[in-house]
Short mmCIF file of C-alpha atoms and ligand atoms in Angstrom, two decimals:
data_model
loop_
_atom_site.label_atom_id
_atom_site.label_comp_id
_atom_site.label_asym_id
_atom_site.label_seq_id
_atom_site.Cartn_x
_atom_site.Cartn_y
_atom_site.Cartn_z
CA MET X 611 -0.15 -0.37 -0.31
CA GLY X 612 1.44 3.39 -1.18
CA ARG X 613 2.44 6.04 1.42
CA LEU X 614 -1.58 8.03 0.88
CA ALA X 615 -3.07 4.68 1.64
CA PRO X 616 -5.92 6.15 4.12
CA MET X 617 -5.40 6.36 8.96
CA LEU X 618 -6.87 3.48 10.91
CA SER X 619 -8.71 4.97 13.55
CA VAL X 620 -8.65 2.01 15.77
CA ILE X 621 -11.07 3.36 18.69
CA ILE X 622 -11.43 0.49 21.96
CA PRO X 623 -13.74 1.28 24.72
CA THR X 624 -12.32 0.21 28.01
CA PHE X 625 -13.94 -0.25 31.40
CA ASN X 626 -11.65 -2.18 33.76
CA GLU X 627 -8.77 -3.92 30.68
CA LYS X 628 -5.75 -3.48 32.47
CA GLU X 629 -4.73 -7.29 31.64
CA ASN X 630 -5.83 -6.49 28.13
CA MET X 631 -3.89 -3.58 27.18
CA PRO X 632 -0.58 -5.40 27.22
CA LEU X 633 -1.55 -8.07 24.84
CA ILE X 634 -4.37 -5.62 22.27
CA ILE X 635 -1.83 -3.41 21.46
CA PRO X 636 1.45 -4.34 20.76
CA ARG X 637 -0.67 -7.04 18.30
CA LEU X 638 -2.81 -4.77 17.32
CA VAL X 639 0.09 -2.72 16.08
CA SER X 640 2.26 -6.23 13.99
CA VAL X 641 -0.48 -6.47 11.89
CA LEU X 642 -1.10 -2.38 11.18
CA GLU X 643 2.34 -2.37 10.44
CA GLU X 644 3.23 -6.12 7.95
CA GLU X 645 -0.52 -4.45 5.89
CA GLY X 646 0.81 -0.71 5.90
CA ILE X 647 -1.91 0.36 7.00
CA PRO X 648 -1.24 3.93 8.88
CA HIS X 649 -3.33 4.50 12.05
CA GLU X 650 -3.70 5.25 15.80
CA ILE X 651 -4.60 3.57 18.05
CA ILE X 652 -7.48 5.73 20.91
CA VAL X 653 -8.30 3.96 24.26
CA MET X 654 -11.94 5.05 25.63
CA ASP X 655 -11.64 4.93 28.98
CA ASP X 656 -14.14 5.42 31.77
CA ASP X 657 -11.65 5.88 34.45
CA SER X 658 -11.19 1.87 35.02
CA PRO X 659 -10.09 2.01 39.15
CA ASP X 660 -7.64 -0.58 37.74
CA GLY X 661 -5.52 1.62 35.59
CA THR X 662 -5.87 1.15 32.14
CA ALA X 663 -5.16 4.40 31.19
CA LYS X 664 -1.96 3.69 33.05
CA ALA X 665 -1.27 0.16 31.40
CA VAL X 666 -1.54 2.01 28.30
CA GLY X 667 0.57 4.72 29.18
CA SER X 668 3.66 2.39 29.98
CA LEU X 669 3.67 1.17 26.62
CA GLN X 670 3.42 4.85 25.07
CA LYS X 671 6.96 4.43 24.75
CA ARG X 672 7.36 1.35 22.41
CA PHE X 673 3.95 2.56 21.13
CA PRO X 674 3.26 6.37 20.54
CA GLN X 675 0.26 5.67 18.84
CA ALA X 676 -1.82 4.68 20.98
CA ARG X 677 -3.35 6.43 23.03
CA CYS X 678 -5.35 6.62 26.73
CA VAL X 679 -8.63 9.02 26.55
CA VAL X 680 -9.99 8.80 30.57
CA ARG X 681 -13.58 10.47 30.50
CA LYS X 682 -15.03 10.93 34.18
CA GLU X 683 -18.55 12.13 32.64
CA ASN X 684 -21.68 10.60 30.51
CA LYS X 685 -19.95 6.55 31.26
CA GLY X 686 -21.31 4.01 29.04
CA LEU X 687 -19.86 1.84 26.58
CA SER X 688 -21.64 3.85 23.49
CA PRO X 689 -20.40 7.37 24.97
CA ALA X 690 -17.21 5.63 24.73
CA VAL X 691 -17.61 5.08 21.45
CA ILE X 692 -19.44 8.42 20.43
CA ASP X 693 -16.41 10.42 22.37
CA GLY X 694 -13.82 8.16 20.45
CA TYR X 695 -15.36 9.97 16.99
CA ARG X 696 -15.53 12.29 17.78
CA GLU X 697 -10.82 12.55 18.62
CA ALA X 698 -9.90 10.37 15.91
CA ARG X 699 -8.59 11.52 13.49
CA GLY X 700 -8.33 8.89 10.68
CA ASP X 701 -9.93 8.69 7.54
CA ILE X 702 -11.42 5.45 8.52
CA TYR X 703 -12.57 3.93 11.86
CA ILE X 704 -12.98 0.90 13.87
CA VAL X 705 -14.29 -0.44 16.69
CA MET X 706 -13.47 -3.40 18.85
CA ASP X 707 -13.04 -5.21 22.00
CA ALA X 708 -10.51 -4.74 24.48
CA ASP X 709 -11.20 -8.71 26.11
CA LEU X 710 -8.96 -10.11 22.20
CA SER X 711 -12.80 -10.90 21.48
CA HIS X 712 -12.61 -9.45 18.07
CA PRO X 713 -10.04 -11.41 16.14
CA VAL X 714 -6.91 -8.85 15.42
CA GLU X 715 -6.66 -10.86 12.40
CA ALA X 716 -9.61 -9.34 10.84
CA VAL X 717 -8.43 -5.43 10.87
CA PRO X 718 -7.14 -5.32 7.59
CA GLY X 719 -9.76 -7.49 5.60
CA MET X 720 -12.30 -4.34 7.27
CA TYR X 721 -10.28 -1.71 6.87
CA ARG X 722 -9.61 -2.83 3.01
CA ALA X 723 -13.07 -3.51 2.63
CA ILE X 724 -14.14 0.30 3.05
CA ALA X 725 -10.04 1.59 1.79
CA LYS X 726 -10.26 -0.88 -1.70
CA ASP X 727 -13.75 -2.49 -2.49
CA GLY X 728 -16.22 1.20 -2.16
CA ALA X 729 -17.90 -0.12 1.68
CA ASP X 730 -18.98 2.22 3.85
CA ILE X 731 -19.40 0.09 6.84
CA SER X 732 -17.55 -3.18 7.19
CA VAL X 733 -18.67 -5.33 10.54
CA GLY X 734 -16.84 -7.91 11.84
CA SER X 735 -19.48 -10.35 11.98
CA ARG X 736 -20.57 -13.76 13.13
CA HIS X 737 -23.22 -15.21 11.32
CA THR X 738 -21.62 -14.91 8.27
CA LYS X 739 -20.53 -17.66 6.26
CA GLY X 740 -17.29 -18.37 7.69
CA GLY X 741 -17.88 -16.70 11.12
CA GLY X 742 -18.87 -18.31 13.85
CA ILE X 743 -18.67 -18.07 17.90
CA GLU X 744 -16.12 -20.09 20.53
CA ASN X 745 -17.75 -22.18 22.99
CA TRP X 746 -21.18 -20.46 23.58
CA PRO X 747 -23.30 -22.34 25.30
CA PHE X 748 -26.80 -23.18 23.54
CA MET X 749 -28.82 -20.47 25.39
CA ARG X 750 -26.35 -18.18 24.79
CA ARG X 751 -26.75 -18.43 21.62
CA PHE X 752 -30.35 -18.37 20.86
CA ILE X 753 -30.72 -15.34 23.21
CA SER X 754 -27.91 -14.03 20.93
CA PHE X 755 -30.08 -15.34 18.07
CA GLY X 756 -33.18 -14.17 19.05
CA ALA X 757 -32.20 -10.99 19.43
CA ALA X 758 -30.74 -10.80 16.25
CA MET X 759 -33.95 -11.42 14.68
CA MET X 760 -36.32 -8.73 16.54
CA ALA X 761 -33.65 -6.61 15.15
CA ARG X 762 -33.87 -8.29 11.03
CA PRO X 763 -37.09 -6.17 9.67
CA LEU X 764 -34.34 -2.59 10.74
CA THR X 765 -31.28 -3.92 8.95
CA SER X 766 -29.85 -6.55 6.34
CA CYS X 767 -26.75 -6.93 8.35
CA SER X 768 -27.04 -10.55 9.77
CA ASP X 769 -25.62 -9.68 12.55
CA PRO X 770 -26.46 -6.03 13.69
CA MET X 771 -25.03 -6.77 17.26
CA SER X 772 -21.32 -6.82 17.09
CA GLY X 773 -19.70 -4.34 18.34
CA PHE X 774 -16.74 -5.34 15.61
CA PHE X 775 -16.76 -2.92 13.06
CA ALA X 776 -15.21 0.07 10.23
CA LEU X 777 -16.75 3.04 8.88
CA ARG X 778 -16.45 6.21 7.14
CA PRO X 779 -16.34 9.07 9.00
CA GLU X 780 -19.05 10.82 6.70
CA VAL X 781 -21.73 7.40 7.79
CA ILE X 782 -22.21 9.02 10.92
CA LYS X 783 -21.53 12.77 9.72
CA ASP X 784 -25.12 14.52 10.64
CA ALA X 785 -26.29 10.93 12.45
CA PRO X 786 -28.52 11.94 15.30
CA LEU X 787 -26.40 9.10 16.92
CA LYS X 788 -28.01 9.11 20.84
CA PRO X 789 -25.42 8.06 23.13
CA ARG X 790 -27.87 6.12 25.21
CA GLY X 791 -28.47 3.61 21.55
CA TYR X 792 -28.03 0.51 23.72
CA LYS X 793 -26.11 -1.43 19.87
CA ILE X 794 -24.29 1.70 18.78
CA LEU X 795 -23.86 -0.26 14.83
CA LEU X 796 -27.37 -1.05 15.11
CA GLU X 797 -27.69 2.60 15.87
CA VAL X 798 -25.63 3.25 13.21
CA LEU X 799 -27.49 1.44 11.22
CA VAL X 800 -30.06 3.29 10.89
CA LYS X 801 -29.36 6.30 11.12
CA GLY X 802 -26.28 6.58 9.43
CA ARG X 803 -25.66 7.75 5.71
CA TYR X 804 -24.82 4.98 3.54
CA ASN X 805 -25.41 2.14 0.51
CA LYS X 806 -22.80 0.04 1.05
CA VAL X 807 -21.89 -2.37 4.13
CA LYS X 808 -19.79 -5.36 3.97
CA GLU X 809 -19.42 -8.44 6.92
CA ILE X 810 -16.49 -10.00 7.22
CA PRO X 811 -16.49 -13.03 8.99
CA ILE X 812 -14.64 -13.64 12.22
CA THR X 813 -15.30 -16.26 14.51
CA PHE X 814 -16.08 -14.92 18.16
CA LYS X 815 -13.98 -16.13 21.44
CA ASP X 816 -15.06 -15.83 24.86
CA ARG X 817 -12.50 -12.54 26.71
CA GLU X 818 -9.77 -15.21 28.73
CA LEU X 819 -8.98 -11.84 30.91
CA GLY X 820 -10.98 -9.45 32.88
CA GLU X 821 -14.48 -9.21 34.19
CA SER X 822 -17.60 -9.44 32.13
CA LYS X 823 -19.78 -5.77 32.69
CA LEU X 824 -22.46 -7.63 30.72
CA GLY X 825 -25.37 -7.14 33.38
CA SER X 826 -28.43 -8.79 33.88
CA LYS X 827 -30.60 -5.29 32.22
CA VAL X 828 -28.75 -5.90 28.76
CA MET X 829 -31.89 -7.23 27.16
CA ILE X 830 -34.88 -4.47 29.02
CA TYR X 831 -32.56 -1.66 27.35
CA TYR X 832 -32.02 -4.15 23.97
CA LEU X 833 -35.66 -3.88 24.06
CA GLN X 834 -36.21 0.06 25.11
CA HIS X 835 -33.26 0.30 22.15
CA LEU X 836 -35.17 -1.43 19.73
CA PHE X 837 -37.94 0.28 20.46
CA GLN X 838 -36.92 3.97 19.52
CA LEU X 839 -35.36 2.99 16.62
CA TYR X 840 -37.93 0.97 15.31
CA MET X 841 -40.28 4.83 15.84
CA PHE X 842 -37.00 6.60 13.55
CA PRO X 843 -38.25 8.38 10.99
CA GLY X 844 -37.00 6.27 8.08
CA SER X 845 -36.47 2.61 9.79
CA ALA X 846 -38.58 -0.75 9.27
CA PRO X 847 -40.69 1.16 6.05
CA PHE X 848 -42.71 -1.31 5.13
CA ILE X 849 -43.96 -2.17 9.28
CA LYS X 850 -43.97 1.41 9.46
CA PHE X 851 -47.01 1.18 6.04
CA LEU X 852 -48.89 -1.17 7.27
CA PHE X 853 -49.26 0.20 10.47
CA VAL X 854 -50.23 3.87 9.36
CA GLY X 855 -51.79 1.23 5.85
CA GLY X 856 -54.60 0.27 9.62
CA THR X 857 -54.60 3.84 10.70
CA GLY X 858 -55.97 5.04 7.48
CA MET X 859 -58.81 2.61 7.63
CA VAL X 860 -59.49 3.12 11.04
CA VAL X 861 -60.35 7.29 10.24
CA ASP X 862 -61.83 6.06 7.07
CA LEU X 863 -64.53 4.25 8.29
CA GLY X 864 -64.73 6.32 11.01
CA LEU X 865 -64.95 9.51 8.71
CA LEU X 866 -67.66 8.36 7.14
CA THR X 867 -69.71 7.16 10.06
CA LEU X 868 -69.23 9.93 11.83
CA LEU X 869 -70.87 12.02 8.79
CA LEU X 870 -73.38 9.32 8.10
CA ILE X 871 -74.38 10.17 11.50
CA LEU X 872 -74.30 13.91 11.20
CA LEU X 873 -75.20 14.48 7.86
CA GLY X 874 -77.81 11.89 6.88
CA ASP X 875 -81.32 11.75 7.89
CA ASN X 876 -83.06 9.07 10.06
CA LYS X 877 -84.38 8.29 7.67
CA PHE X 878 -81.59 7.91 5.87
CA ASP X 879 -82.47 5.35 2.69
CA LEU X 880 -79.69 3.16 0.52
CA LEU X 881 -81.92 3.06 -2.28
CA SER X 882 -83.30 5.64 -2.96
CA PHE X 883 -81.61 7.72 -6.15
CA ARG X 884 -80.59 11.28 -3.74
CA ASP X 885 -79.04 9.41 -0.95
CA ILE X 886 -77.18 6.86 -2.41
CA ARG X 887 -75.68 9.93 -3.94
CA PHE X 888 -75.26 11.51 -0.68
CA PHE X 889 -73.37 7.99 0.80
CA HIS X 890 -70.85 8.10 -2.87
CA LEU X 891 -70.14 11.76 -1.48
CA TYR X 892 -68.97 10.90 2.18
CA GLN X 893 -67.23 8.07 0.87
CA GLY X 894 -65.38 9.98 -1.86
CA VAL X 895 -65.04 12.27 1.37
CA SER X 896 -63.51 9.97 3.53
CA PHE X 897 -61.40 8.25 1.24
CA LEU X 898 -60.23 11.72 0.58
CA TYR X 899 -58.94 12.54 3.81
CA ALA X 900 -57.53 9.33 4.85
CA VAL X 901 -55.70 9.06 1.38
CA THR X 902 -53.94 12.50 3.00
CA TRP X 903 -53.30 11.15 6.74
CA ASN X 904 -51.55 8.30 5.18
CA PHE X 905 -49.93 10.18 3.02
CA VAL X 906 -47.92 12.60 5.95
CA TRP X 907 -47.33 10.08 8.43
CA ASN X 908 -45.79 8.04 4.71
CA ARG X 909 -44.05 11.12 3.75
CA TYR X 910 -42.61 12.42 7.28
CA TRP X 911 -42.68 8.86 9.44
CA THR X 912 -42.59 5.79 7.04
CA PHE X 913 -40.30 6.55 4.47
CA ASP X 914 -38.56 10.24 6.13
CA ALA X 915 -38.82 11.88 3.01
CA GLY X 916 -39.73 15.88 4.23
CA LYS X 917 -37.19 16.82 2.09
CA GLY X 918 -38.75 16.06 -1.16
CA SER X 919 -41.62 18.12 -3.47
CA GLY X 920 -45.07 17.94 -0.82
CA SER X 921 -47.04 18.63 -3.75
CA ARG X 922 -45.25 16.47 -6.46
CA GLN X 923 -45.20 13.09 -3.97
CA TYR X 924 -49.13 13.79 -3.03
CA LEU X 925 -49.89 13.52 -6.48
CA LYS X 926 -48.38 11.02 -7.16
CA PHE X 927 -49.39 9.37 -3.57
CA PHE X 928 -53.06 9.94 -4.49
CA THR X 929 -52.61 8.17 -8.33
CA VAL X 930 -50.53 4.77 -6.60
CA ALA X 931 -54.24 5.49 -4.25
CA ILE X 932 -56.44 5.50 -6.73
CA ILE X 933 -54.89 2.81 -8.92
CA ALA X 934 -54.68 0.10 -6.56
CA LEU X 935 -58.39 1.27 -5.40
CA CYS X 936 -59.31 0.55 -9.11
CA ILE X 937 -57.45 -2.91 -8.51
CA ARG X 938 -59.14 -3.43 -5.87
CA SER X 939 -62.37 -3.50 -7.05
CA GLY X 940 -61.48 -5.03 -9.97
CA LEU X 941 -59.82 -8.32 -8.53
CA LEU X 942 -62.89 -8.71 -6.40
CA TYR X 943 -65.07 -8.38 -9.01
CA LEU X 944 -63.07 -10.53 -10.85
CA ALA X 945 -62.99 -12.73 -7.07
CA VAL X 946 -66.90 -13.16 -6.77
CA GLU X 947 -68.54 -12.65 -10.23
CA GLU X 948 -66.05 -14.63 -12.22
CA LEU X 949 -64.37 -17.60 -9.49
CA GLY X 950 -67.69 -18.10 -7.13
CA PHE X 951 -65.53 -16.66 -4.13
CA LYS X 952 -68.85 -15.86 -2.52
CA GLY X 953 -70.72 -16.89 0.34
CA MET X 954 -69.03 -16.60 4.78
CA PRO X 955 -65.84 -18.10 4.33
CA LEU X 956 -65.09 -17.41 0.67
CA TYR X 957 -66.38 -13.89 0.18
CA HIS X 958 -63.65 -13.66 2.87
CA ILE X 959 -61.07 -15.51 2.13
CA ALA X 960 -60.43 -13.53 -1.46
CA VAL X 961 -61.00 -9.90 0.24
CA VAL X 962 -57.96 -11.39 2.09
CA ILE X 963 -55.70 -12.26 -0.68
CA VAL X 964 -56.80 -9.40 -2.40
CA ILE X 965 -55.98 -6.23 0.31
CA ALA X 966 -52.96 -8.07 1.35
CA PHE X 967 -52.52 -8.19 -2.74
CA VAL X 968 -53.15 -3.95 -3.04
CA THR X 969 -51.03 -3.51 -0.43
CA VAL X 970 -48.33 -4.45 -2.25
CA ILE X 971 -48.38 -2.77 -4.98
CA ASN X 972 -49.35 0.60 -2.31
CA TYR X 973 -46.37 0.23 -0.80
CA LEU X 974 -43.66 -0.42 -3.74
CA GLY X 975 -45.50 2.40 -5.63
CA SER X 976 -44.99 4.67 -2.76
CA LYS X 977 -41.42 3.35 -1.57
CA LEU X 978 -39.94 3.19 -5.90
CA TRP X 979 -41.94 6.14 -7.12
CA ALA X 980 -44.16 8.71 -4.70
CA PHE X 981 -41.61 9.23 -1.98
CA LYS X 982 -38.06 8.02 -3.98
CA LYS X 983 -34.86 9.84 -2.67
N1 GTP D 1084 -16.01 3.06 27.86
C1 GTP D 1084 -16.34 2.08 28.36
N2 GTP D 1084 -16.30 0.91 27.91
C2 GTP D 1084 -17.50 0.03 27.94
C3 GTP D 1084 -17.94 -0.01 29.24
N3 GTP D 1084 -18.18 -1.74 29.35
C4 GTP D 1084 -18.41 -2.23 28.60
N4 GTP D 1084 -17.16 -1.45 28.44
C5 GTP D 1084 -15.68 -2.69 27.48
O1 GTP D 1084 -16.70 -2.59 25.82
C6 GTP D 1084 -16.26 -3.71 25.38
C7 GTP D 1084 -17.10 -5.05 25.12
O2 GTP D 1084 -17.50 -5.42 26.71
P1 GTP D 1084 -17.68 -6.42 27.41
O3 GTP D 1084 -17.54 -6.76 28.71
O4 GTP D 1084 -16.87 -7.47 26.89
O5 GTP D 1084 -19.57 -6.93 26.88
P2 GTP D 1084 -19.17 -8.18 26.37
O6 GTP D 1084 -18.34 -8.87 25.44
O7 GTP D 1084 -20.26 -8.71 25.58
O8 GTP D 1084 -19.10 -9.57 27.24
P3 GTP D 1084 -17.82 -9.87 27.58
O9 GTP D 1084 -17.03 -10.65 27.08
O10 GTP D 1084 -18.20 -11.72 28.39
O11 GTP D 1084 -17.15 -9.65 28.50
C8 GTP D 1084 -14.69 -4.37 26.52
O12 GTP D 1084 -13.77 -2.90 25.24
C9 GTP D 1084 -15.15 -3.70 27.55
O13 GTP D 1084 -14.09 -2.82 28.48
C10 GTP D 1084 -18.40 1.45 29.80
O14 GTP D 1084 -19.42 1.16 30.85
N5 GTP D 1084 -17.16 2.32 29.25
MG1 MG D 1085 -15.95 -8.81 25.75
#
């Protein structure tokens, strides 16, 4: 690699990792020097009582590229990493644990995925082909798998809980990363700006030295974090779209009922010509209202597309809604009149299938056309 190779900032959050400092720092330096990767190593320590900072200090003569930042406020793993990003001066940042659970040998590959192969984020992944976990009992694997599945709609990365990942600074430049966000990679994947994520298989090893900081509240923090991320504008759009569509249906039917109660006279008679005209008018009004309701929520929340031209988006969204409505009526007519889906269970089955189909069309039209960025 030439002199102009991008510089790597290695960020290592620590709490009571004194014993691991003389292991991980020399190993990192040796691997990175061998590969000719310019680098700095930043240990982000939460004022560990065991003297982690001192351990780094005594290594600095041999490894001047390593330094320790002692944090006395706002303690915690995620805030330490976010502060580490502010300290970093490199062109690519990588975060890894101090306890050698993350193989140092994988660092150059993760660096190259960004420096050479054009990825914006590279993840040291336990769940991609070739990756794995050493010596975890079934229960811990099972919980870890379940936790990863719950995050699945938020990202296509197979190991979003990994604490071992690299990125370009631009990915997180304007991202509103919450330091309380429990799993920092998941936070970055939901809120960051990026195109390409590359997963590098790693085998995760349990720590040999020092103590685990995994507390019993971890699961609750994780669930809280997941909830925040699902609420975040633009994340898991299909789930949000379904939810908004459901509320739209309530708005539609609710308004129609209200109009009928308020404006229809008591002798409301669907069979009379005058009343059926009014009925259609009320139907139209509540449809319009519901489409507008859906539009606003989908624009700002489901697709986070508030920056695009609102009127153009509305026109397109409305067109999609009308087309979907026509398809729905056409298919239902076909099912009932031509295919004989009449009577109690059959008609309902037809309605469910047709609505599911039309929802997908609505979603694709919204995502790929109306709110396309
Ligand atoms: N700065 C800072 N670092 C932390 C904090 N908690 C954990 N760390 C570091 O974050 C990394 C991961 O923490 P670990 O305790 O290894 O968590 P784990 O890998 O899930 O669990 P074990 O390996 O079983 O202990 C390690 O380098 C820790 O020293 C914290 O509150 N502040
Ligand atoms: Mg660990």
